[in-house]
């Protein structure tokens, strides 16, 4: 493990940020911790710019640390927690066997999005606002959100903080708004670590902030050579920006160009061999952003691998099966290399589980160790090819859309020439389908469902709502502002009356 993360895991304890005042009273994990004031951060950074760098590493640590959603639950393990939430809400991931009950009622039966008292609403909220608060502490330490750092090191840190802040706000907009409505008041904005509470503002204001943050981040990160893939570089910032623009939907050409710019960062698409290689190594050339997990980080059962991998000490090994929706699986051609990612053995417990997509390198049921050593992926370049294709089609550049779609599909099937004949809705439908297949289990299907305003129909291997057709803007697919925020944030309690 490099020095960056040895220090980062310690520095996480000075980052105490949440959205509202009750968290400081309720969360026992915060007892004895102290958050630096903006003045203290600025003074410390003036003496040693490494102070803000250490804080930034602490914020990155939050993305894979257990309990960062404020619970002791085994579904609370950082950003990848919400990849599972969203994949299940999109219905592309089926909870096909449930022995221990995780995700059953609140997510797969979609009870949480209908009831603001359910803890999952609060968990998502707390996690992403904690990231926002941590980024704001870093930004405050560099002079504040409107400051321009004087040196390259400060600009690199500021760029990372602003990009990660935008990433957090992006997921908040996706989880707490049914679809982009510029005038709808949806969330509070915090651009410093001092303001304790704020009112809901319009979606347009939040998207404007994200675009401003990402524009500045891309400029600041020009020339930045990161020490590991946990850090956000210019390409990752461009990828986040492409997602933001795609969700906003007002400038598909700009979204297309931003995805293309992200591709130019030197990453290669995962080969047909690599996509059945376990998705367990952050050094994979097709991975743009991820985390190198190891013994020193010490994740175990409470992790994404603990919820997803049959070949770890995990819930899938002992009786909680997560599988691809059988209707989606049926749409994967027999000669598609991705078909082999899923175990096709009807009647068996492991039927349609991703046994050959995600697995620990030892590939032993129950695992050879209770410590996770397989890595996390947050973004890979295939996403950018598919997003470039989708946004190109929406911008009227169907030739470019077909090119970027074929870049991916030609790596998966023997002959992708059928794409040459696609246009209009048929082309968009194929891009959406390929996005769902290529990125299954990676937390991207929910985002694509909203961008494409799709209606999902659940297959037969779900435990609830079998055969139900659910539109992207259904109440059951979007979380509620949590009870605690309404109770303790006086602005929101007034707005919600």
XYZ file of C-alpha atoms in Angstrom:
497
model
C 0.000 0.000 0.000
C 1.379 3.418 -0.879
C 1.807 6.312 1.543
C -1.192 8.091 0.064
C -3.617 5.599 1.500
C -1.797 4.868 4.726
C -2.216 8.552 5.538
C -5.617 8.735 3.909
C -7.194 6.115 6.103
C -6.076 8.062 9.146
C -7.127 11.425 7.801
C -10.660 10.181 7.228
C -11.319 10.650 10.904
C -11.101 14.425 10.682
C -13.825 14.482 8.056
C -17.083 14.555 9.951
C -19.354 16.119 7.383
C -23.037 15.458 7.105
C -25.952 17.407 5.759
C -27.833 18.284 8.897
C -27.272 18.922 12.572
C -28.838 15.760 13.975
C -26.053 13.599 12.537
C -23.506 15.097 14.905
C -25.683 14.043 17.807
C -26.751 10.632 16.592
C -23.690 9.005 15.054
C -21.497 7.324 17.690
C -18.724 6.904 15.118
C -18.156 10.633 15.310
C -17.544 10.772 19.045
C -14.128 12.228 19.762
C -13.523 13.337 16.162
C -12.886 16.932 15.233
C -13.496 18.819 12.016
C -11.078 21.600 11.147
C -12.484 25.074 10.550
C -11.965 26.805 7.215
C -9.543 29.232 8.848
C -7.512 26.404 10.375
C -7.393 24.561 7.059
C -6.248 27.641 5.163
C -3.533 28.352 7.727
C -2.352 24.751 7.701
C -2.383 24.567 3.904
C -0.365 27.771 3.667
C 2.369 26.102 5.706
C 2.076 22.651 4.129
C -0.077 22.030 1.014
C 0.123 18.355 1.889
C -2.483 18.963 4.606
C -5.245 19.353 2.026
C -3.807 16.442 0.058
C -4.073 14.244 3.139
C -7.652 15.392 3.657
C -8.412 14.561 0.030
C -7.096 11.045 0.540
C -9.400 10.821 3.522
C -12.385 11.736 1.383
C -11.428 9.062 -1.144
C -11.269 6.579 1.719
C -14.924 7.288 2.483
C -15.872 5.848 -0.909
C -14.944 2.326 0.216
C -15.189 2.518 4.020
C -17.947 0.596 5.803
C -20.563 2.526 7.743
C -20.167 5.735 5.727
C -23.931 5.786 5.241
C -24.259 6.006 9.015
C -25.511 2.479 9.691
C -24.121 -0.788 10.940
C -25.789 -2.594 8.083
C -24.071 -5.087 5.829
C -25.282 -3.067 2.848
C -23.358 0.058 3.975
C -19.860 0.007 2.471
C -19.356 3.208 0.494
C -20.150 4.078 -3.094
C -20.459 0.473 -4.253
C -23.361 0.060 -1.805
C -25.458 2.215 -4.075
C -24.360 0.409 -7.194
C -26.235 -2.561 -5.725
C -29.223 -0.420 -4.716
C -29.507 1.063 -8.192
C -28.972 -2.185 -10.089
C -31.776 -3.768 -8.088
C -34.101 -0.783 -8.509
C -33.506 -0.954 -12.263
C -34.475 -4.653 -12.024
C -31.542 -5.760 -14.175
C -30.214 -7.396 -11.008
C -32.563 -9.913 -9.414
C -32.465 -11.036 -5.821
C -33.317 -14.573 -6.842
C -32.772 -16.273 -3.459
C -33.045 -14.438 -0.123
C -31.965 -16.201 3.043
C -30.658 -13.287 5.130
C -33.039 -10.559 4.004
C -30.624 -7.872 2.813
C -32.282 -5.713 0.110
C -35.478 -7.790 0.179
C -38.215 -5.461 1.441
C -36.652 -2.032 1.179
C -35.045 -2.290 -2.259
C -36.304 -5.250 -4.313
C -39.865 -4.802 -3.005
C -39.289 -1.047 -3.366
C -40.738 -0.113 0.019
C -38.055 2.428 0.984
C -38.751 4.865 -1.882
C -42.402 4.965 -0.787
C -41.713 5.649 2.896
C -39.321 8.355 4.066
C -38.920 6.629 7.456
C -37.059 3.692 5.878
C -33.363 3.843 6.716
C -32.190 3.361 3.134
C -33.392 6.864 2.255
C -31.206 8.261 5.010
C -28.245 6.018 4.233
C -27.966 7.200 0.631
C -28.425 10.827 1.708
C -25.857 10.663 4.505
C -23.213 8.975 2.394
C -23.258 11.399 -0.536
C -23.573 14.480 1.654
C -20.680 13.178 3.713
C -18.630 13.122 0.503
C -19.809 16.667 -0.266
C -18.803 17.840 3.194
C -15.396 16.200 2.966
C -14.737 17.795 -0.424
C -15.855 21.145 0.959
C -13.323 20.860 3.789
C -10.594 20.335 1.222
C -11.868 23.219 -0.919
C -12.126 25.502 2.128
C -8.547 24.650 2.964
C -7.520 25.860 -0.475
C -9.266 29.195 -0.037
C -12.895 28.396 -0.790
C -15.013 27.422 -3.748
C -14.241 30.605 -5.721
C -10.499 30.574 -5.062
C -7.909 29.757 -7.710
C -4.970 27.891 -6.143
C -1.624 29.576 -6.687
C 0.412 26.472 -7.550
C 0.055 23.255 -9.506
C -0.230 21.026 -6.443
C -3.087 23.105 -5.078
C -4.842 23.056 -8.448
C -4.542 19.273 -8.676
C -6.107 18.855 -5.226
C -8.803 21.444 -5.934
C -9.624 19.700 -9.216
C -10.047 16.350 -7.508
C -12.205 17.819 -4.750
C -14.487 19.638 -7.172
C -14.841 16.603 -9.429
C -15.695 14.327 -6.503
C -18.136 16.899 -5.121
C -19.872 16.948 -8.502
C -19.906 13.150 -8.552
C -21.685 13.119 -5.170
C -24.241 15.720 -6.241
C -24.813 13.796 -9.476
C -25.808 10.646 -7.605
C -27.996 12.671 -5.262
C -29.859 14.090 -8.257
C -30.294 10.621 -9.713
C -31.549 9.055 -6.505
C -33.774 11.930 -5.340
C -35.351 13.261 -8.545
C -37.482 11.154 -10.874
C -36.251 12.925 -13.991
C -34.601 16.207 -14.844
C -36.993 19.091 -14.222
C -35.019 22.322 -14.106
C -37.541 24.179 -11.924
C -38.148 21.453 -9.321
C -36.643 22.109 -5.887
C -34.950 18.856 -4.955
C -31.860 19.140 -2.707
C -29.819 21.569 -0.621
C -26.514 22.849 -2.006
C -23.463 23.214 0.224
C -20.302 24.762 -1.194
C -18.479 25.150 2.119
C -18.051 23.074 5.248
C -19.442 25.748 7.581
C -23.094 26.074 6.576
C -25.024 23.608 8.771
C -28.352 23.529 6.920
C -29.816 24.842 3.727
C -33.034 24.891 1.736
C -33.837 22.772 -1.263
C -32.842 24.488 -4.495
C -33.847 23.798 -8.051
C -32.354 21.034 -10.130
C -31.039 23.698 -12.517
C -28.964 25.250 -9.725
C -27.479 21.897 -8.760
C -26.648 20.969 -12.345
C -25.135 24.413 -12.882
C -22.883 23.846 -9.865
C -21.864 20.412 -11.122
C -21.032 21.810 -14.550
C -19.021 24.664 -13.027
C -17.153 22.280 -10.719
C -16.334 19.878 -13.510
C -15.298 22.553 -15.979
C -12.862 23.910 -13.408
C -11.723 20.428 -12.393
C -10.859 19.480 -15.970
C -8.769 22.640 -16.283
C -7.030 22.140 -12.933
C -6.288 18.466 -13.618
C -4.595 19.083 -16.947
C -1.087 17.662 -16.549
C -1.880 15.784 -13.330
C -0.240 12.344 -13.135
C -1.967 10.458 -10.353
C -0.173 8.002 -8.094
C -2.982 5.433 -8.237
C -6.393 4.945 -9.807
C -8.249 5.871 -6.633
C -7.508 9.501 -7.469
C -9.590 11.359 -10.041
C -7.614 12.536 -13.047
C -8.687 14.634 -16.012
C -10.197 11.682 -17.923
C -12.321 10.619 -14.959
C -13.522 14.200 -14.466
C -14.493 14.270 -18.148
C -16.332 10.975 -17.668
C -18.284 12.349 -14.706
C -19.109 15.452 -16.744
C -20.392 13.306 -19.619
C -22.763 11.567 -17.201
C -23.982 14.897 -15.796
C -24.636 16.283 -19.275
C -26.329 13.066 -20.339
C -28.680 13.164 -17.364
C -29.495 16.828 -17.883
C -30.320 16.072 -21.498
C -30.117 19.616 -22.837
C -26.854 19.360 -24.785
C -26.259 15.837 -26.126
C -23.530 17.043 -28.486
C -21.490 18.399 -25.573
C -22.114 15.157 -23.663
C -20.899 13.168 -26.674
C -17.770 15.284 -26.986
C -17.024 14.981 -23.291
C -17.308 11.179 -23.406
C -15.004 11.132 -26.435
C -12.515 13.322 -24.561
C -12.564 10.871 -21.641
C -11.800 7.992 -24.019
C -8.677 9.779 -25.231
C -6.977 9.277 -21.858
C -5.196 6.139 -23.064
C -7.482 3.362 -21.796
C -8.275 0.233 -23.796
C -11.539 -1.675 -23.884
C -11.542 -4.884 -21.865
C -11.050 -7.851 -24.161
C -13.322 -10.880 -24.437
C -10.880 -12.698 -22.163
C -10.697 -9.913 -19.587
C -14.473 -9.643 -19.165
C -14.562 -13.178 -17.772
C -11.388 -12.673 -15.748
C -13.024 -11.701 -12.467
C -13.135 -7.892 -12.533
C -10.753 -8.035 -9.585
C -7.668 -6.038 -10.630
C -7.570 -2.227 -10.670
C -4.553 -2.391 -12.994
C -6.818 -3.598 -15.822
C -6.137 -1.153 -18.698
C -9.849 -0.646 -19.326
C -10.476 0.612 -15.776
C -10.407 4.396 -15.478
C -11.194 4.757 -11.768
C -11.145 2.209 -8.960
C -9.587 1.099 -5.683
C -6.754 -1.321 -4.969
C -8.129 -3.260 -1.987
C -5.729 -5.269 0.176
C -5.069 -6.666 3.647
C -4.227 -3.275 5.148
C -7.594 -1.828 4.140
C -9.130 -4.948 5.635
C -12.596 -5.183 4.105
C -14.428 -8.445 4.672
C -18.017 -9.616 4.563
C -19.319 -6.036 4.735
C -18.284 -5.040 1.243
C -19.480 -5.144 -2.342
C -17.655 -8.451 -2.761
C -19.342 -9.739 0.386
C -22.698 -9.065 -1.236
C -21.883 -10.109 -4.803
C -19.169 -12.761 -5.083
C -19.978 -16.444 -4.756
C -16.236 -17.105 -4.466
C -15.639 -14.991 -1.360
C -16.702 -15.319 2.237
C -20.012 -13.797 1.230
C -23.766 -13.783 1.247
C -24.009 -15.353 -2.243
C -21.898 -18.269 -1.000
C -24.291 -18.937 1.873
C -27.734 -18.210 0.461
C -28.406 -14.721 -0.978
C -28.255 -15.051 -4.753
C -27.918 -11.984 -6.978
C -28.557 -12.857 -10.614
C -29.059 -11.218 -13.965
C -32.732 -10.693 -14.828
C -33.639 -13.706 -16.952
C -35.357 -11.536 -19.560
C -32.168 -9.531 -20.039
C -30.088 -12.702 -20.138
C -32.320 -14.057 -22.901
C -31.467 -11.001 -25.025
C -27.732 -11.787 -24.966
C -26.876 -13.721 -28.147
C -25.437 -17.204 -27.724
C -22.212 -16.167 -29.467
C -21.726 -13.088 -27.256
C -18.716 -13.461 -24.922
C -20.710 -11.816 -22.121
C -23.181 -14.713 -22.063
C -20.421 -16.746 -20.404
C -20.245 -14.326 -17.471
C -23.387 -15.916 -16.055
C -23.886 -19.500 -14.971
C -26.651 -20.983 -17.122
C -27.858 -23.992 -15.143
C -31.650 -23.876 -14.739
C -32.907 -25.282 -11.470
C -29.625 -24.781 -9.617
C -29.050 -22.217 -6.874
C -26.365 -20.526 -8.988
C -28.556 -20.154 -12.098
C -27.788 -16.805 -13.800
C -25.426 -15.668 -11.066
C -22.331 -13.775 -12.333
C -19.928 -16.546 -11.347
C -17.686 -15.827 -14.313
C -17.883 -12.039 -14.288
C -17.105 -11.057 -10.689
C -14.925 -13.357 -8.619
C -11.960 -13.418 -6.300
C -8.840 -14.731 -8.029
C -8.744 -17.853 -5.834
C -12.222 -18.743 -7.126
C -13.073 -20.921 -4.132
C -16.580 -20.964 -2.735
C -16.647 -19.366 0.758
C -13.223 -17.900 -0.059
C -9.757 -18.763 1.190
C -9.656 -15.638 3.364
C -12.192 -13.382 5.030
C -10.218 -10.319 3.904
C -11.130 -8.894 0.506
C -8.222 -8.513 -1.881
C -10.194 -8.173 -5.123
C -10.484 -4.534 -6.209
C -13.347 -2.112 -6.812
C -14.143 -0.562 -10.190
C -15.924 2.812 -10.277
C -15.574 3.685 -13.966
C -14.206 2.009 -17.064
C -13.713 3.206 -20.596
C -16.460 0.988 -22.077
C -18.948 3.283 -20.325
C -17.585 6.231 -22.249
C -17.836 4.459 -25.621
C -21.459 3.560 -24.904
C -22.269 7.026 -23.597
C -20.575 8.611 -26.626
C -22.743 6.382 -28.819
C -25.949 7.295 -26.989
C -25.271 11.011 -26.920
C -24.076 10.989 -30.526
C -27.352 9.407 -31.603
C -29.337 11.971 -29.611
C -27.312 14.794 -31.152
C -28.084 13.534 -34.675
C -24.640 12.118 -35.406
C -25.682 8.543 -36.022
C -22.481 7.657 -37.869
C -20.432 8.451 -34.753
C -22.983 6.639 -32.589
C -22.616 3.474 -34.645
C -18.826 3.737 -34.541
C -18.612 3.972 -30.749
C -21.225 1.258 -30.289
C -19.318 -1.057 -32.625
C -16.114 -0.384 -30.694
C -17.636 -2.274 -27.778
C -19.853 -4.829 -29.507
C -17.143 -5.942 -31.943
C -15.138 -7.079 -28.891
C -18.047 -9.252 -27.746
C -19.545 -10.921 -30.834
C -17.943 -12.352 -33.990
C -19.799 -9.987 -36.318
C -21.091 -6.536 -35.305
C -21.895 -5.420 -38.851
C -25.642 -5.495 -38.097
C -25.117 -2.142 -36.324
C -24.409 -0.454 -39.670
C -28.097 -0.742 -40.609
C -29.439 0.763 -37.369
C -30.840 4.268 -37.118
C -33.409 6.267 -35.173
C -35.083 4.533 -32.262
C -33.673 1.161 -33.300
C -30.149 2.524 -32.837
C -30.967 4.088 -29.472
C -32.646 0.873 -28.318
C -29.584 -1.162 -29.270
C -27.246 1.229 -27.431
C -29.424 0.992 -24.326
C -29.498 -2.809 -24.501
C -25.741 -3.032 -24.983
C -25.225 -0.672 -22.042
C -27.312 -2.915 -19.806
C -25.458 -6.040 -20.925
C -21.927 -4.634 -20.889
C -22.233 -2.861 -17.535
C -24.399 -5.355 -15.679
C -23.693 -5.307 -11.937
C -21.555 -2.156 -12.173
C -24.204 0.315 -11.024
C -24.890 1.937 -14.382
C -28.208 0.401 -15.489
C -30.256 2.752 -13.281
C -28.545 5.807 -14.790
C -29.168 4.496 -18.317
C -32.800 3.692 -17.493
C -33.394 7.311 -16.458
C -31.536 8.794 -19.439
C -33.522 6.616 -21.831
C -36.833 7.101 -20.015
C -37.268 3.363 -20.171
C -39.931 1.073 -18.795
C -38.521 -2.029 -17.136
C -40.288 -5.393 -17.071
C -39.175 -7.813 -14.399
C -38.283 -11.366 -15.367
C -39.377 -14.574 -13.719
C -36.361 -14.953 -11.414
C -37.254 -12.012 -9.158
C -38.913 -12.642 -5.795
C -41.441 -9.835 -6.222
C -43.320 -7.976 -8.964
C -42.631 -10.764 -11.463
C -43.721 -9.631 -14.919
C -44.495 -6.103 -13.733
C -43.686 -3.219 -16.059
C -42.358 -0.208 -14.168
C -41.598 3.156 -15.822
C -38.369 5.028 -15.045
C -40.264 7.821 -13.233
C -42.311 5.534 -10.986
C -42.420 6.681 -7.347
C -40.903 3.336 -6.342
C -37.625 4.017 -8.118
C -36.652 7.317 -6.477
C -35.736 7.768 -2.818
C -37.439 10.172 -0.434
C -35.737 12.958 1.514
C -35.203 11.142 4.822
C -37.233 11.726 7.948
C -34.261 13.046 9.932
C -33.480 15.731 7.354
C -37.056 16.939 7.393
C -37.112 16.992 11.200
C -33.773 18.682 11.821
C -33.265 20.932 8.804
C -35.634 23.872 9.455
C -35.515 25.005 5.832
C -36.633 21.658 4.465
C -39.205 21.092 7.207
C -40.808 24.393 6.137
C -40.563 23.586 2.422
C -42.171 20.181 2.931
C -45.161 21.548 4.842
